[in-house]
């Protein structure tokens, strides 16, 4: 079904920003963050002071440095090139270490808006919705929430990316005082983490390239998986961002069309 396919792509794209993490239950709430990227300590950048092209570093340790830096920065803006699936742009803020987002996406010819906050996802623009916004709750009993429970249940904490990179090695592509670029190959089964799913036997390793600034915050991520390439660009680290959920009167559940 095209509608659920669009929703799945949008959810995967939005949740992909924060890696694979566990979500906490709780009521949705607006979060505000005004990070202090300009005054952040440079201690993280000094954790690998003498790296040069060709060196190898532990993948999990790299992920920990990168995602800790993201949480410390607190907020920013992002744009995504989803290849043949579409594109997305928006902003995000960390709330209790969890990434909350407000994204506008062009997915398979449809314009969607995706807001995630408090462990709940809201989607606007799904064909057939009775209200402007559709609510997807990992613990909900409606058909849409049940359909995507496995996907939405692992959203939130970007620091969980270290689990996906456990046992991997990252290769330094280039290194300077201002920027370091790393290549890492990830086992697709490890990437699925605690979702309870396993990759198909034919699934190939996921290849990722991370470009980090002097404070270990990502400025660009490129991921190649199953013949698709996704590029994510981060900017405006520390920008004041407010993620607000839609009013309850504008939110409903998605009703699967009858055959």
Coordinates of C-alpha atoms in Angstrom, one line a residue:
X1 CA 0.0 0.0 0.0
X2 CA 1.4 3.3 -1.1
X3 CA 0.4 5.2 2.1
X4 CA 2.0 2.8 4.5
X5 CA 5.1 2.7 2.3
X6 CA 5.4 6.5 2.4
X7 CA 5.0 6.4 6.2
X8 CA 7.6 3.7 6.5
X9 CA 10.2 5.7 4.5
X10 CA 9.4 8.9 6.4
X11 CA 9.7 7.1 9.8
X12 CA 12.9 5.3 8.8
X13 CA 14.4 8.6 7.6
X14 CA 13.5 10.5 10.8
X15 CA 14.5 7.8 13.2
X16 CA 17.7 7.2 11.3
X17 CA 19.0 10.6 12.5
X18 CA 19.3 9.3 16.0
X19 CA 20.6 5.8 15.4
X20 CA 19.2 2.8 17.2
X21 CA 18.1 3.5 20.7
X22 CA 15.5 2.6 23.2
X23 CA 12.6 5.0 23.8
X24 CA 11.1 6.0 27.2
X25 CA 7.4 6.2 27.5
X26 CA 6.0 9.6 28.5
X27 CA 3.6 12.3 27.5
X28 CA 4.6 14.4 24.5
X29 CA 5.9 17.8 25.5
X30 CA 7.6 20.7 23.8
X31 CA 11.3 20.8 24.3
X32 CA 13.6 23.8 24.0
X33 CA 17.3 23.7 23.6
X34 CA 19.8 26.5 23.1
X35 CA 23.1 24.6 23.1
X36 CA 26.5 26.2 23.6
X37 CA 28.5 24.9 20.7
X38 CA 30.7 27.9 20.6
X39 CA 31.9 27.4 24.1
X40 CA 32.0 23.6 24.1
X41 CA 35.1 22.1 25.5
X42 CA 37.6 20.9 23.0
X43 CA 38.4 17.8 25.1
X44 CA 36.7 15.5 22.6
X45 CA 38.7 16.8 19.7
X46 CA 41.9 16.1 21.7
X47 CA 40.9 12.4 22.2
X48 CA 42.6 11.5 18.9
X49 CA 45.2 14.2 18.4
X50 CA 47.7 12.4 16.1
X51 CA 45.4 10.5 13.7
X52 CA 46.5 10.4 10.1
X53 CA 45.0 9.0 6.9
X54 CA 45.0 5.2 7.0
X55 CA 44.9 4.8 10.8
X56 CA 42.2 2.6 12.4
X57 CA 40.1 3.4 15.4
X58 CA 37.5 1.5 17.3
X59 CA 34.1 2.0 15.7
X60 CA 32.2 2.0 19.0
X61 CA 34.6 4.5 20.6
X62 CA 34.2 6.8 17.5
X63 CA 30.4 6.6 17.8
X64 CA 30.5 7.4 21.5
X65 CA 32.7 10.5 20.9
X66 CA 30.4 11.7 18.0
X67 CA 27.1 11.1 19.7
X68 CA 28.2 12.5 23.1
X69 CA 29.2 15.6 21.2
X70 CA 25.8 15.8 19.6
X71 CA 24.1 15.5 22.9
X72 CA 26.4 18.2 24.4
X73 CA 25.7 20.6 21.6
X74 CA 22.0 20.2 22.3
X75 CA 20.4 21.2 19.0
X76 CA 20.8 22.1 15.4
X77 CA 19.5 21.8 11.9
X78 CA 19.7 19.0 9.4
X79 CA 19.0 18.2 5.7
X80 CA 18.8 14.8 4.1
X81 CA 19.2 13.5 0.6
X82 CA 17.3 10.2 0.6
X83 CA 18.3 9.3 -3.0
X84 CA 15.4 8.0 -5.0
X85 CA 13.1 8.1 -2.0
X86 CA 13.1 11.9 -1.6
X87 CA 14.6 14.5 0.7
X88 CA 14.1 16.1 4.1
X89 CA 15.0 19.1 6.2
X90 CA 14.3 20.4 9.6
X91 CA 15.7 20.9 13.1
X92 CA 16.2 18.9 16.2
X93 CA 16.8 19.3 20.0
X94 CA 18.0 17.0 22.7
X95 CA 15.6 16.5 25.6
X96 CA 17.0 14.3 28.3
X97 CA 19.6 12.9 25.9
X98 CA 16.9 11.9 23.4
X99 CA 16.7 13.5 20.0
X100 CA 13.4 15.2 19.2
X101 CA 12.7 16.5 15.7
X102 CA 10.5 18.6 13.4
X103 CA 11.1 17.5 9.8
X104 CA 9.5 18.4 6.5
X105 CA 9.9 15.6 3.9
X106 CA 9.3 15.1 0.3
X107 CA 8.7 11.3 0.0
X108 CA 7.5 9.5 -3.1
X109 CA 5.7 12.7 -4.4
X110 CA 4.1 13.5 -1.1
X111 CA 5.0 16.3 1.3
X112 CA 5.0 15.1 4.9
X113 CA 5.8 16.8 8.2
X114 CA 7.2 14.5 11.0
X115 CA 7.4 15.6 14.6
X116 CA 8.8 13.3 17.2
X117 CA 8.7 14.3 20.9
X118 CA 8.2 12.5 24.2
X119 CA 8.5 9.1 22.6
X120 CA 5.5 9.8 20.2
X121 CA 5.6 10.5 16.5
X122 CA 3.2 12.8 14.7
X123 CA 2.9 12.8 10.9
X124 CA 1.0 15.3 8.8
X125 CA 0.1 14.8 5.1
X126 CA -0.6 11.1 5.0
X127 CA -3.3 10.4 2.3
X128 CA -6.6 9.3 3.9
X129 CA -6.0 10.9 7.3
X130 CA -9.2 12.0 9.0
X131 CA -7.4 14.8 10.8
X132 CA -4.4 16.8 9.7
X133 CA -2.0 14.8 12.0
X134 CA -1.7 11.1 12.6
X135 CA -0.3 9.9 16.0
X136 CA 2.0 6.9 16.1
X137 CA 2.6 5.6 19.6
X138 CA 4.9 2.6 20.2
X139 CA 2.4 1.5 22.8
X140 CA -0.8 2.4 20.9
X141 CA -3.4 -0.1 19.9
X142 CA -4.5 1.5 16.6
X143 CA -3.5 -0.2 13.4
X144 CA -0.9 2.4 12.4
X145 CA 0.9 2.3 15.8
X146 CA 0.8 -1.5 15.8
X147 CA 2.2 -1.7 12.3
X148 CA 5.2 0.5 13.1
X149 CA 5.7 -0.5 16.7
X150 CA 8.9 -2.3 16.0
X151 CA 10.4 0.7 14.2
X152 CA 9.2 3.4 16.5
X153 CA 10.2 1.4 19.6
X154 CA 13.9 2.0 19.0
X155 CA 14.0 5.7 18.6
X156 CA 15.6 8.4 20.6
X157 CA 19.1 8.2 22.0
X158 CA 21.8 8.8 19.4
X159 CA 24.4 7.4 21.8
X160 CA 23.0 3.9 21.2
X161 CA 24.8 4.1 17.8
X162 CA 27.9 2.8 19.6
X163 CA 26.1 -0.6 20.0
X164 CA 25.7 -0.8 16.2
X165 CA 29.4 -0.1 15.7
X166 CA 30.6 -2.5 18.4
X167 CA 33.3 -4.7 17.0
X168 CA 33.8 -2.6 13.9
X169 CA 36.9 -0.6 12.9
X170 CA 36.8 2.9 11.5
X171 CA 39.5 4.0 9.0
X172 CA 40.7 7.6 8.9
X173 CA 40.2 9.0 5.4
X174 CA 41.6 12.4 6.2
X175 CA 42.6 14.4 9.3
X176 CA 43.2 18.0 10.1
X177 CA 42.8 20.4 13.0
X178 CA 39.3 21.4 11.8
X179 CA 37.9 18.2 10.4
X180 CA 38.3 14.4 10.5
X181 CA 36.7 11.9 8.1
X182 CA 36.1 8.3 8.9
X183 CA 34.9 5.3 6.9
X184 CA 33.3 2.4 8.8
X185 CA 31.6 -0.9 7.7
X186 CA 28.7 -2.0 9.8
X187 CA 27.3 -5.5 10.2
X188 CA 23.5 -5.2 9.3
X189 CA 22.6 -7.6 12.1
X190 CA 24.4 -5.5 14.7
X191 CA 22.7 -2.4 13.2
X192 CA 19.3 -3.9 13.9
X193 CA 20.2 -4.0 17.5
X194 CA 17.5 -4.8 20.0
X195 CA 14.7 -4.7 17.5
X196 CA 14.5 -8.5 17.4
X197 CA 14.9 -8.6 13.7
X198 CA 17.7 -10.2 11.7
X199 CA 19.1 -9.1 8.3
X200 CA 18.4 -11.2 5.3
X201 CA 21.2 -13.7 4.4
X202 CA 21.9 -11.8 1.3
X203 CA 22.1 -8.4 3.1
X204 CA 25.4 -6.7 2.5
X205 CA 27.4 -4.7 5.1
X206 CA 26.3 -1.1 5.6
X207 CA 29.0 1.4 4.6
X208 CA 29.1 4.8 6.4
X209 CA 31.3 7.9 6.2
X210 CA 31.3 10.3 9.0
X211 CA 32.8 13.8 8.7
X212 CA 33.3 15.4 12.2
X213 CA 34.3 18.9 13.1
X214 CA 37.0 19.9 15.7
X215 CA 34.6 19.1 18.5
X216 CA 33.6 15.7 17.2
X217 CA 30.1 16.9 16.1
X218 CA 29.1 15.4 12.7
X219 CA 28.8 17.8 9.8
X220 CA 28.0 15.2 7.2
X221 CA 27.1 11.5 7.2
X222 CA 26.8 9.3 4.1
X223 CA 25.3 5.8 4.4
X224 CA 25.2 3.2 1.7
X225 CA 22.9 0.2 2.3
X226 CA 21.0 -2.1 -0.1
X227 CA 22.0 -0.1 -3.1
X228 CA 20.7 3.2 -1.7
X229 CA 22.8 6.2 -0.6
X230 CA 21.6 8.6 2.1
X231 CA 23.4 11.8 2.9
X232 CA 22.7 13.7 6.1
X233 CA 24.2 17.2 6.6
X234 CA 24.2 18.9 10.1
X235 CA 24.6 22.6 10.8
X236 CA 23.8 25.4 13.3
X237 CA 25.0 23.3 16.2
X238 CA 23.7 25.0 19.4
X239 CA 21.0 27.0 17.6
X240 CA 18.0 27.7 19.8
X241 CA 15.3 25.2 18.7
X242 CA 11.8 24.5 20.0
X243 CA 10.0 21.2 19.1
X244 CA 6.3 21.6 19.7
X245 CA 3.7 18.9 19.2
X246 CA 0.4 19.6 17.3
X247 CA -2.7 20.5 19.3
X248 CA -4.8 17.4 20.4
X249 CA -7.8 18.6 18.4
X250 CA -5.7 18.3 15.2
X251 CA -4.5 14.8 15.9
X252 CA -6.2 11.5 15.1
X253 CA -5.3 7.9 14.3
X254 CA -4.9 6.6 10.8
X255 CA -7.7 4.3 9.6
X256 CA -6.7 1.6 7.2
X257 CA -9.0 1.8 4.1
X258 CA -11.3 -1.1 3.7
X259 CA -10.9 -3.3 0.6

